[in-house]
Amino acid sequence: LNFLSGQTLSAVRTKSRDFVRKLLHRKQKFLLPGASLVHAQTIALMEGLEAEVEVIKALTFPSWDQIANSSKHEDFNFIFSSHQYIRSFMFKQYHDLPQDGLLNHITTKKSTIRPLFF
């Protein structure tokens, strides 16, 4: 919720980094894709797309590409696609936009748009 509540990116980065580190250390994979997504997006917004993947105490954080392929869950894929659009528009790199884009996903599911809580 820090991401939504308007806290600084550095606060969000610290909290998401600590959470991802705990998940990696405990080998808990259930929440790892979403937490890693927030962490990676925060790093990109702070340092740019070329920022290095973090390694803390021999735990390597997932890269953006690893996060993209980490979950087959439909809700996560929708959230990841939304974050991909944010990155593409903010950094003006449109070659990474998915072929079956966000609007296609929404229209094929014929469901209402829910707010993103990541």
Coordinates of N, CA and C in Angstrom, one line a residue:
L1 N 0.8 -1.2 0.0 CA 0.0 0.0 0.0 C 0.8 1.3 0.0
N2 N 2.1 1.2 0.3 CA 3.0 2.3 0.3 C 3.0 2.9 -1.1
F3 N 3.0 2.1 -2.1 CA 3.1 2.5 -3.5 C 1.9 3.4 -3.8
L4 N 0.7 3.0 -3.3 CA -0.5 3.8 -3.5 C -0.7 5.0 -2.6
S5 N -0.1 4.9 -1.4 CA -0.4 6.0 -0.5 C 0.5 7.2 -0.6
G6 N 1.3 7.2 -1.6 CA 2.1 8.4 -1.9 C 3.4 8.5 -1.1
Q7 N 3.9 7.4 -0.5 CA 5.2 7.5 0.1 C 6.3 7.6 -0.9
T8 N 7.4 8.0 -0.5 CA 8.6 8.2 -1.4 C 9.0 6.8 -2.0
L9 N 9.5 6.9 -3.2 CA 10.0 5.7 -3.8 C 11.1 4.9 -3.0
S10 N 11.9 5.7 -2.3 CA 12.9 5.1 -1.5 C 12.3 4.2 -0.4
A11 N 11.2 4.7 0.2 CA 10.6 4.0 1.3 C 9.9 2.7 0.7
V12 N 9.3 2.8 -0.5 CA 8.7 1.7 -1.1 C 9.8 0.7 -1.5
R13 N 10.9 1.2 -2.0 CA 12.0 0.3 -2.4 C 12.5 -0.5 -1.2
T14 N 12.7 0.2 -0.1 CA 13.3 -0.5 1.1 C 12.3 -1.5 1.6
K15 N 11.1 -1.2 1.7 CA 10.1 -2.2 2.2 C 9.9 -3.4 1.3
S16 N 9.8 -3.1 0.0 CA 9.6 -4.2 -1.0 C 10.9 -5.1 -1.0
R17 N 12.1 -4.4 -1.0 CA 13.4 -5.2 -1.0 C 13.4 -6.1 0.2
D18 N 13.1 -5.6 1.4 CA 13.1 -6.4 2.6 C 12.1 -7.6 2.5
F19 N 10.9 -7.3 2.0 CA 9.9 -8.4 1.8 C 10.4 -9.4 0.8
V20 N 10.9 -9.0 -0.3 CA 11.4 -10.0 -1.3 C 12.5 -10.8 -0.7
R21 N 13.4 -10.1 0.0 CA 14.6 -10.8 0.6 C 14.0 -11.9 1.6
K22 N 13.0 -11.6 2.4 CA 12.4 -12.6 3.3 C 11.8 -13.8 2.5
L23 N 11.1 -13.5 1.5 CA 10.5 -14.5 0.7 C 11.6 -15.4 0.0
L24 N 12.6 -14.8 -0.5 CA 13.7 -15.6 -1.1 C 14.4 -16.5 0.0
H25 N 14.7 -15.9 1.1 CA 15.4 -16.6 2.2 C 14.5 -17.8 2.7
R26 N 13.2 -17.6 2.7 CA 12.3 -18.7 3.2 C 11.9 -19.6 2.1
K27 N 12.3 -19.3 0.9 CA 11.9 -20.1 -0.3 C 10.4 -20.1 -0.5
Q28 N 9.7 -19.0 -0.2 CA 8.3 -18.9 -0.4 C 8.0 -18.3 -1.7
K29 N 7.4 -19.0 -2.6 CA 7.2 -18.5 -4.0 C 5.8 -17.9 -4.3
F30 N 4.9 -18.1 -3.4 CA 3.5 -17.6 -3.6 C 3.4 -16.1 -3.9
L31 N 4.0 -15.3 -3.0 CA 3.9 -13.8 -3.2 C 5.1 -13.2 -3.9
L32 N 6.1 -14.1 -4.2 CA 7.3 -13.5 -4.8 C 7.1 -12.8 -6.1
P33 N 6.3 -13.3 -7.1 CA 6.2 -12.5 -8.3 C 5.7 -11.1 -8.1
G34 N 4.6 -10.9 -7.3 CA 4.0 -9.6 -7.1 C 5.0 -8.7 -6.3
A35 N 5.6 -9.2 -5.3 CA 6.5 -8.4 -4.5 C 7.7 -8.0 -5.3
S36 N 8.2 -8.9 -6.2 CA 9.4 -8.6 -7.0 C 9.0 -7.6 -8.1
L37 N 7.8 -7.7 -8.6 CA 7.3 -6.7 -9.6 C 7.4 -5.3 -9.0
V38 N 6.8 -5.1 -7.8 CA 6.8 -3.8 -7.1 C 8.3 -3.3 -6.9
H39 N 9.1 -4.2 -6.5 CA 10.5 -3.8 -6.2 C 11.2 -3.4 -7.5
A40 N 11.1 -4.2 -8.6 CA 11.8 -4.0 -9.8 C 11.2 -2.7 -10.5
Q41 N 9.9 -2.4 -10.4 CA 9.3 -1.2 -10.9 C 9.9 0.0 -10.2
T42 N 10.0 -0.1 -8.9 CA 10.5 1.0 -8.1 C 11.9 1.3 -8.4
I43 N 12.8 0.3 -8.6 CA 14.2 0.5 -9.0 C 14.2 1.2 -10.4
A44 N 13.4 0.7 -11.3 CA 13.4 1.3 -12.7 C 13.0 2.8 -12.6
L45 N 12.0 3.1 -11.8 CA 11.6 4.5 -11.6 C 12.6 5.4 -11.0
M46 N 13.4 4.8 -10.1 CA 14.5 5.6 -9.4 C 15.8 5.6 -10.2
E47 N 16.2 4.5 -10.8 CA 17.5 4.4 -11.4 C 17.5 4.2 -12.9
G48 N 16.3 4.0 -13.5 CA 16.3 3.7 -14.9 C 16.2 2.3 -15.2
L49 N 16.0 2.0 -16.5 CA 15.8 0.6 -16.9 C 17.1 -0.2 -16.9
E50 N 18.2 0.4 -16.9 CA 19.5 -0.3 -17.0 C 20.0 -0.6 -15.6
A51 N 19.3 -0.4 -14.6 CA 19.7 -0.7 -13.2 C 20.0 -2.2 -13.1
E52 N 21.0 -2.5 -12.3 CA 21.4 -3.9 -12.1 C 20.4 -4.6 -11.2
V53 N 20.3 -5.9 -11.4 CA 19.6 -6.8 -10.5 C 20.3 -6.8 -9.1
E54 N 19.6 -6.7 -8.1 CA 20.2 -6.6 -6.7 C 20.6 -8.0 -6.3
V55 N 21.8 -8.0 -5.6 CA 22.2 -9.3 -4.9 C 22.5 -8.9 -3.5
I56 N 21.7 -9.4 -2.5 CA 21.9 -9.1 -1.1 C 22.1 -10.4 -0.4
K57 N 23.3 -10.5 0.3 CA 23.6 -11.7 1.0 C 23.4 -13.0 0.2
A58 N 23.9 -13.0 -1.0 CA 23.9 -14.2 -1.9 C 22.5 -14.5 -2.4
L59 N 21.5 -13.6 -2.2 CA 20.2 -13.8 -2.7 C 20.0 -12.9 -3.9
T60 N 19.9 -13.5 -5.1 CA 19.7 -12.7 -6.3 C 18.3 -12.4 -6.5
F61 N 17.9 -11.1 -6.7 CA 16.5 -10.7 -6.9 C 16.2 -11.0 -8.3
P62 N 14.9 -11.4 -8.6 CA 14.5 -11.7 -10.0 C 14.7 -10.5 -10.9
S63 N 15.1 -10.7 -12.1 CA 15.1 -9.6 -13.1 C 13.7 -9.4 -13.7
W64 N 13.6 -8.3 -14.5 CA 12.3 -8.0 -15.1 C 11.8 -9.2 -15.9
D65 N 12.7 -9.8 -16.7 CA 12.3 -10.9 -17.6 C 11.9 -12.1 -16.8
Q66 N 12.6 -12.4 -15.7 CA 12.3 -13.5 -14.9 C 10.9 -13.3 -14.2
I67 N 10.6 -12.1 -13.8 CA 9.3 -11.7 -13.2 C 8.2 -12.0 -14.3
A68 N 8.5 -11.5 -15.5 CA 7.5 -11.7 -16.6 C 7.1 -13.1 -16.8
N69 N 8.0 -14.0 -16.6 CA 7.7 -15.5 -16.8 C 7.5 -16.3 -15.6
S70 N 7.3 -15.6 -14.4 CA 7.3 -16.3 -13.2 C 5.9 -16.8 -12.8
S71 N 4.9 -16.3 -13.4 CA 3.5 -16.8 -12.9 C 2.6 -16.9 -14.1
K72 N 1.8 -17.9 -14.1 CA 0.8 -18.2 -15.1 C -0.6 -17.7 -14.6
H73 N -0.6 -17.1 -13.4 CA -1.9 -16.7 -12.9 C -2.4 -15.5 -13.6
E74 N -3.7 -15.5 -14.0 CA -4.3 -14.5 -14.9 C -4.2 -13.1 -14.3
D75 N -4.5 -13.0 -13.0 CA -4.5 -11.7 -12.4 C -3.1 -11.1 -12.4
F76 N -2.1 -11.9 -12.1 CA -0.7 -11.4 -12.1 C -0.4 -11.0 -13.5
N77 N -0.7 -11.7 -14.5 CA -0.4 -11.3 -15.9 C -1.0 -10.0 -16.2
F78 N -2.2 -9.8 -15.8 CA -2.9 -8.5 -16.0 C -2.1 -7.3 -15.3
I79 N -1.7 -7.6 -14.1 CA -1.0 -6.6 -13.3 C 0.4 -6.3 -13.9
F80 N 1.1 -7.4 -14.3 CA 2.4 -7.3 -15.0 C 2.2 -6.5 -16.3
S81 N 1.2 -6.8 -17.1 CA 1.0 -6.0 -18.3 C 0.8 -4.6 -18.0
S82 N 0.1 -4.2 -17.0 CA -0.2 -2.8 -16.6 C 1.1 -2.1 -16.3
H83 N 2.0 -2.8 -15.5 CA 3.3 -2.2 -15.2 C 4.2 -2.1 -16.4
Q84 N 4.1 -3.1 -17.3 CA 4.8 -3.0 -18.6 C 4.5 -1.7 -19.4
Y85 N 3.2 -1.4 -19.4 CA 2.7 -0.2 -20.1 C 3.3 1.0 -19.4
I86 N 3.3 1.0 -18.1 CA 3.8 2.2 -17.4 C 5.3 2.4 -17.8
R87 N 6.1 1.3 -17.7 CA 7.5 1.4 -18.1 C 7.7 1.9 -19.6
S88 N 6.9 1.3 -20.5 CA 7.0 1.7 -21.9 C 6.7 3.2 -22.1
F89 N 5.7 3.7 -21.5 CA 5.3 5.1 -21.7 C 6.3 6.0 -21.0
M90 N 6.7 5.7 -19.8 CA 7.6 6.6 -19.0 C 9.0 6.6 -19.7
F91 N 9.4 5.5 -20.2 CA 10.8 5.5 -20.7 C 10.8 5.5 -22.3
K92 N 9.6 5.7 -22.9 CA 9.5 5.8 -24.3 C 10.2 4.6 -25.0
Q93 N 9.9 3.4 -24.6 CA 10.4 2.2 -25.2 C 9.2 1.4 -25.5
Y94 N 8.7 1.5 -26.7 CA 7.5 0.9 -27.1 C 7.6 -0.5 -27.7
H95 N 8.9 -0.9 -27.9 CA 9.1 -2.3 -28.5 C 8.8 -3.4 -27.5
D96 N 8.6 -3.1 -26.2 CA 8.3 -4.1 -25.2 C 6.9 -4.3 -24.9
L97 N 6.0 -3.5 -25.6 CA 4.6 -3.7 -25.4 C 4.1 -5.0 -25.9
P98 N 3.3 -5.7 -25.1 CA 2.8 -7.0 -25.4 C 1.9 -7.0 -26.7
Q99 N 2.0 -8.1 -27.5 CA 1.1 -8.2 -28.7 C -0.4 -8.2 -28.3
D100 N -0.7 -9.0 -27.3 CA -2.0 -9.1 -26.8 C -2.2 -8.2 -25.6
G101 N -2.3 -6.9 -25.9 CA -2.2 -5.9 -25.0 C -3.3 -5.8 -23.9
L102 N -3.2 -4.8 -23.1 CA -4.1 -4.7 -21.9 C -5.5 -4.5 -22.4
L103 N -5.8 -3.7 -23.4 CA -7.1 -3.5 -23.8 C -7.7 -4.8 -24.4
N104 N -6.9 -5.5 -25.1 CA -7.3 -6.8 -25.6 C -7.7 -7.7 -24.5
H105 N -6.9 -7.8 -23.4 CA -7.2 -8.6 -22.3 C -8.5 -8.2 -21.6
I106 N -8.8 -6.9 -21.5 CA -10.0 -6.4 -20.9 C -11.2 -6.8 -21.7
T107 N -11.1 -6.6 -23.0 CA -12.3 -6.8 -23.9 C -12.6 -8.3 -24.0
T108 N -11.6 -9.2 -24.0 CA -11.8 -10.6 -24.2 C -12.4 -11.2 -22.9
K109 N -12.1 -10.6 -21.8 CA -12.7 -11.1 -20.5 C -14.0 -10.5 -20.2
K110 N -14.3 -9.4 -20.9 CA -15.6 -8.7 -20.7 C -15.9 -8.5 -19.2
S111 N -14.9 -8.0 -18.5 CA -15.0 -7.8 -17.1 C -14.7 -6.3 -16.8
T112 N -15.1 -5.8 -15.7 CA -14.8 -4.5 -15.3 C -13.4 -4.3 -14.9
I113 N -12.8 -3.1 -15.0 CA -11.4 -2.9 -14.6 C -11.4 -2.7 -13.1
R114 N -10.6 -3.5 -12.5 CA -10.4 -3.3 -11.0 C -9.1 -2.4 -10.8
P115 N -9.1 -1.7 -9.7 CA -7.9 -0.9 -9.4 C -6.7 -1.9 -9.1
L116 N -5.6 -1.4 -9.5 CA -4.4 -2.2 -9.2 C -3.8 -1.9 -7.9
F117 N -3.6 -2.9 -7.1 CA -3.1 -2.6 -5.7 C -1.6 -3.0 -5.6
F118 N -0.9 -3.0 -6.7 CA 0.6 -3.3 -6.7 C 1.3 -2.0 -7.1

